[in-house]
PDB file of C-alpha atoms in Angstrom:
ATOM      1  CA  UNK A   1      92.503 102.690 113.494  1.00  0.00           C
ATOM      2  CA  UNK A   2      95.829 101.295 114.289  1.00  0.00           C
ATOM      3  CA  UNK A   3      98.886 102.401 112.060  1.00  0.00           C
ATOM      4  CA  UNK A   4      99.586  98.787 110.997  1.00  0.00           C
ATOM      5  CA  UNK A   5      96.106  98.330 109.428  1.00  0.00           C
ATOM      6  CA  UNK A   6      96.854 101.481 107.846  1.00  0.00           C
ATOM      7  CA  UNK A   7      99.702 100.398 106.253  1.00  0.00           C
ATOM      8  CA  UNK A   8      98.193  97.222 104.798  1.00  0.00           C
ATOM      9  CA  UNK A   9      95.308  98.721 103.512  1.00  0.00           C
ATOM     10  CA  UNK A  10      97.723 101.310 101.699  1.00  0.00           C
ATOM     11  CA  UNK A  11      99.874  97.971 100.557  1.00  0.00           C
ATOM     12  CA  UNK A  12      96.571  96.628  99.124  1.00  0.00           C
ATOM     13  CA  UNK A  13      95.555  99.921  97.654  1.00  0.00           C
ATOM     14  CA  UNK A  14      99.473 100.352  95.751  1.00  0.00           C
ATOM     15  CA  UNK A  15      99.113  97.001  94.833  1.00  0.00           C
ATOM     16  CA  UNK A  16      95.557  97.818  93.061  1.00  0.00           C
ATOM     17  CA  UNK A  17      96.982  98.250  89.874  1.00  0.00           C
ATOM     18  CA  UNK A  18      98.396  95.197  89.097  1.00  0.00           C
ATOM     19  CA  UNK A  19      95.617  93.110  90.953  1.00  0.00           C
ATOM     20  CA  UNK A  20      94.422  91.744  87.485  1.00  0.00           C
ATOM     21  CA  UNK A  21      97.902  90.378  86.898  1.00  0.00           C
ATOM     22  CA  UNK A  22      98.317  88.445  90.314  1.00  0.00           C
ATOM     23  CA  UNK A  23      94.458  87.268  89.886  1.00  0.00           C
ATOM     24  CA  UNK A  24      95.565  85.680  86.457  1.00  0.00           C
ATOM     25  CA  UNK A  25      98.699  84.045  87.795  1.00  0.00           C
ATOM     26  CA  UNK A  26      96.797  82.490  90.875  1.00  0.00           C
ATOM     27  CA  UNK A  27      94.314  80.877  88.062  1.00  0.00           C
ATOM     28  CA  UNK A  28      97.262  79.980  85.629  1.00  0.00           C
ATOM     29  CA  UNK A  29      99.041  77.934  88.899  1.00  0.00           C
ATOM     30  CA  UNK A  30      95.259  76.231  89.769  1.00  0.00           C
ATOM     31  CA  UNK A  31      94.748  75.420  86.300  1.00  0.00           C
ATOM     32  CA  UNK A  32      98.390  73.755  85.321  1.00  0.00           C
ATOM     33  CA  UNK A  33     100.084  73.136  88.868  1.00  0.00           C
ATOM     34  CA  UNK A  34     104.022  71.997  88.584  1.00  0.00           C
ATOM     35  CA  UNK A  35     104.161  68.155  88.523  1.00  0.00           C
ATOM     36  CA  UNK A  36     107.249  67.827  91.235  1.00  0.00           C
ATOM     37  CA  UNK A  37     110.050  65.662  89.466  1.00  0.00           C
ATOM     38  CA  UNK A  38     110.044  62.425  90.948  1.00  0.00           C
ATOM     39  CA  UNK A  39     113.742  61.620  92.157  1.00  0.00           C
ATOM     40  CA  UNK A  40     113.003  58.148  93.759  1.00  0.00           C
ATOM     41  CA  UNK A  41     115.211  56.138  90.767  1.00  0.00           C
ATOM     42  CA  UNK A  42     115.589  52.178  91.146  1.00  0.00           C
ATOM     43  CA  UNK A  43     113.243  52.019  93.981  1.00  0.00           C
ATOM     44  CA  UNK A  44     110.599  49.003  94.499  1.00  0.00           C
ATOM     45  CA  UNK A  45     107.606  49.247  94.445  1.00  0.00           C
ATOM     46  CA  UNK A  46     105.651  50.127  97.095  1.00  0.00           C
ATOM     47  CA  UNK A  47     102.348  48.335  98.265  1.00  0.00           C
ATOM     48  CA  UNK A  48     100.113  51.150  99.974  1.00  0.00           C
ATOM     49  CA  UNK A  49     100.784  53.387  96.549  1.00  0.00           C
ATOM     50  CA  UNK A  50      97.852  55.448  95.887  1.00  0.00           C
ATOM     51  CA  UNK A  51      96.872  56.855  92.441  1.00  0.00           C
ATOM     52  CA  UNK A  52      98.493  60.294  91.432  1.00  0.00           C
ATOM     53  CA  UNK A  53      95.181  62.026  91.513  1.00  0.00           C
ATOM     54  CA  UNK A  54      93.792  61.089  94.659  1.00  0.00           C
ATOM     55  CA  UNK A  55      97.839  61.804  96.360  1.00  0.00           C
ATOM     56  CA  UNK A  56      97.777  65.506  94.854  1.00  0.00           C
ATOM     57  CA  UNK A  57      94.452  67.380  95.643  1.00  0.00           C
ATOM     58  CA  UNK A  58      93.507  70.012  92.980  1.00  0.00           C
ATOM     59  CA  UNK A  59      92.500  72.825  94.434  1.00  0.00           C
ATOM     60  CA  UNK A  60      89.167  74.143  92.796  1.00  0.00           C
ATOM     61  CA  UNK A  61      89.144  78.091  91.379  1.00  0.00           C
ATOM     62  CA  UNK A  62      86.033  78.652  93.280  1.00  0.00           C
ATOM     63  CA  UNK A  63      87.596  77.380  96.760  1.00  0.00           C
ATOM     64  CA  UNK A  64      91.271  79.076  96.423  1.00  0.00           C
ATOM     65  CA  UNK A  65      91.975  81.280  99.633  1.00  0.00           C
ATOM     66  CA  UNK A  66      94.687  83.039  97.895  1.00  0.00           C
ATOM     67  CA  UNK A  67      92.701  84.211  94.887  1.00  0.00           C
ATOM     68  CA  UNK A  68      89.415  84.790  96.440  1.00  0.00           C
ATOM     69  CA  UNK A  69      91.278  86.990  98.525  1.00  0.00           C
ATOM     70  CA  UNK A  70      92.474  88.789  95.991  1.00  0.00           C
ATOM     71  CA  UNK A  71      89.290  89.210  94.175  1.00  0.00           C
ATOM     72  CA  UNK A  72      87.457  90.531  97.475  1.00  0.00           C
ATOM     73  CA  UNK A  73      90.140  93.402  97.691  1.00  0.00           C
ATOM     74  CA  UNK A  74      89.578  94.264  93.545  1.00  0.00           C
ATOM     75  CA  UNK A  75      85.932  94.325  94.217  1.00  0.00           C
ATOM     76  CA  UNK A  76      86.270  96.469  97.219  1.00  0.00           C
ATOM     77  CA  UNK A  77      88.232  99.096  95.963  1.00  0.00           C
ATOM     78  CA  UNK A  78      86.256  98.961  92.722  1.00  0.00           C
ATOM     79  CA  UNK A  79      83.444  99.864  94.557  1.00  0.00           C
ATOM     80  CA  UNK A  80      84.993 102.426  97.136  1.00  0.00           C
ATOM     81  CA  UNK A  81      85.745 104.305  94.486  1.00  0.00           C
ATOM     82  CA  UNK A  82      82.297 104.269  92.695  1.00  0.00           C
ATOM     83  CA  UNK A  83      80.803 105.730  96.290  1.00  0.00           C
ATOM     84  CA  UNK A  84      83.930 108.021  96.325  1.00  0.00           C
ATOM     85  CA  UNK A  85      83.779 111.449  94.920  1.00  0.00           C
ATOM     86  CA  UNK A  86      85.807 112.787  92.051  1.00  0.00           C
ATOM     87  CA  UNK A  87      88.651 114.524  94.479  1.00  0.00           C
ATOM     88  CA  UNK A  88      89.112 111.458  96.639  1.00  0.00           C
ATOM     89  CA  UNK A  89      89.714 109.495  93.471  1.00  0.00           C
ATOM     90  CA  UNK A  90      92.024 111.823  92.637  1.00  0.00           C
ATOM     91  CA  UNK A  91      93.908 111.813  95.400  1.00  0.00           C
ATOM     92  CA  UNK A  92      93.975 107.863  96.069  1.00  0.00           C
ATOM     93  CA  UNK A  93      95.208 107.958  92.041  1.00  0.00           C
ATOM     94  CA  UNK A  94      97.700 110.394  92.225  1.00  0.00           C
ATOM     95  CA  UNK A  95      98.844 108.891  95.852  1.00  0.00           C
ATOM     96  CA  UNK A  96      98.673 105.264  95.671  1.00  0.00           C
ATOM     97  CA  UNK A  97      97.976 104.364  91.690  1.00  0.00           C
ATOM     98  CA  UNK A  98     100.800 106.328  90.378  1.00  0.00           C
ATOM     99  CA  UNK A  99     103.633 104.569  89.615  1.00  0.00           C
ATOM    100  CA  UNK A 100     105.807 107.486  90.118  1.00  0.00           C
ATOM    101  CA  UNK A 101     103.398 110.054  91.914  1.00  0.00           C
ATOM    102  CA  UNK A 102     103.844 113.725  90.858  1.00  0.00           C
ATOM    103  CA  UNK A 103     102.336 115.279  93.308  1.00  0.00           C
ATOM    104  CA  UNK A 104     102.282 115.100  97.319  1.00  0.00           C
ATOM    105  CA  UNK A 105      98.427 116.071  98.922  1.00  0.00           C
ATOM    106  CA  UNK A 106     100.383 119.560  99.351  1.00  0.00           C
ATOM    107  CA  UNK A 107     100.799 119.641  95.612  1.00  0.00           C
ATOM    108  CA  UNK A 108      97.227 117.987  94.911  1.00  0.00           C
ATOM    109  CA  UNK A 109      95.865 121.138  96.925  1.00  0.00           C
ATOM    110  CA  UNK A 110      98.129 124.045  96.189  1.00  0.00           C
ATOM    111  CA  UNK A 111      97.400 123.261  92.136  1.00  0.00           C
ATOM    112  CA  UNK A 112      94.225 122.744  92.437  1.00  0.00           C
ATOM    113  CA  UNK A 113      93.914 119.130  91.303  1.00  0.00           C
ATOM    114  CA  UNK A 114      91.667 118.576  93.908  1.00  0.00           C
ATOM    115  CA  UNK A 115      88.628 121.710  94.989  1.00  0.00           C
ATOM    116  CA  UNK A 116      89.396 120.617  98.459  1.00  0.00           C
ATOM    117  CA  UNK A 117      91.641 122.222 101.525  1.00  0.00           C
ATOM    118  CA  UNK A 118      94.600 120.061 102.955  1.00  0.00           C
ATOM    119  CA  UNK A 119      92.529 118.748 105.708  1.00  0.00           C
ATOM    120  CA  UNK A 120      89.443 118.314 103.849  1.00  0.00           C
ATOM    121  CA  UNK A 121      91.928 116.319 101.548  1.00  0.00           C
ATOM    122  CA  UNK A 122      93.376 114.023 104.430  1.00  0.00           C
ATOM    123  CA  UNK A 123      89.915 113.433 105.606  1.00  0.00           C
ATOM    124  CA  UNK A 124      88.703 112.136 102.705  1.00  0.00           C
ATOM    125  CA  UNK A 125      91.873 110.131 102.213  1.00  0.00           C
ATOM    126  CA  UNK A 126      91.807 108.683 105.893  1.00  0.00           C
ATOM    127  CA  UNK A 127      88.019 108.477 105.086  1.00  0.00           C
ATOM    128  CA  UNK A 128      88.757 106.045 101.664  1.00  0.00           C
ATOM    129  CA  UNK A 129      91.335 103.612 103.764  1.00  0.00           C
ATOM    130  CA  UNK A 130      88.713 103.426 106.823  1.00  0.00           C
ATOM    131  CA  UNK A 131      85.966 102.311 104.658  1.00  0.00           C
ATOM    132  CA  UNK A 132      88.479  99.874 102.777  1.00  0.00           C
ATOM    133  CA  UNK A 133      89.225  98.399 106.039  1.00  0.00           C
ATOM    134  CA  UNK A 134      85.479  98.028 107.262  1.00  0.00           C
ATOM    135  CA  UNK A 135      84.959  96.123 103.576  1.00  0.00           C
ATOM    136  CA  UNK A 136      87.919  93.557 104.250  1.00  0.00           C
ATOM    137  CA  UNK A 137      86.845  93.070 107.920  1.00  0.00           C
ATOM    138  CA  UNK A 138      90.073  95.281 108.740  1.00  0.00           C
ATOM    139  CA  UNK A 139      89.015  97.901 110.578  1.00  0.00           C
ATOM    140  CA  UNK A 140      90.114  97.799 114.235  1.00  0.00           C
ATOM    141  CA  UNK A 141      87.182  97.362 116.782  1.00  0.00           C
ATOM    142  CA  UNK A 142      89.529  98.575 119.894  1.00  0.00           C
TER     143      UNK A 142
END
């Protein structure tokens, strides 16, 4: 897998946490979109005017890009982590969840957080991200 996919999928996965938040702002901008202030004053009136609602389309909930993107990657990780085992969600808690991680996968191991060795632990981390790429349609074919 190439290092940049890497890198978004462990943007996505640090991001997890607040996922909820940025799926209720995406509906809260559908649902009452800014009106843009109109600054045309003392103009005439123009013939070929067409109504305000057909001008602005409304984007529908079920048709946003943005926030059915954003849904996909919840329900993805949500269910990596159900097929994960306990240490791997350990480690993708204490390494990408954490807002202020305590522990490196050095520290995970050496105190025992995890029943795993350090490359057991890396696999299963690299392991987690590759299958979180294959769910998003990520994962490098080449």
């Amino acid at each position: 897998m190439k290092k940049s996919t890497i890198r978004k999928i462990e943007d996505i996965l640090r991001d997890y946490p607040k996922i909820d938040k940025y799926i209720e702002a995406r509906e809260m901008e559908l649902r009452y979109p800014v009106k843009p202030a109109d600054e045309n004053i003392g103009g005439g009136k123009a013939e070929n005017k067409r109504p305000e609602v057909v001008e602005r389309m409304i984007i529908t909930i079920d048709e946003d890009r943005a926030l059915n993107s954003l849904k996909k990657q919840r329900d993805v990780i949500d269910n990596c982590l159900e097929e994960a085992g306990e240490d791997t969600e350990r480690i993708i808690q204490e390494m990408y969840f954490s807002r202020r991680p305590q522990f490196t996968m050095n520290g995970l191991v050496q105190n025992n957080i995890v029943g795993v060795g350090l490359r057991k632990a890396y696999a299963l981390k690299n392991s987690f991200i590759e299958k979180v790429a294959k769910e998003l349609g990520l994962y490098d074919i080449f």
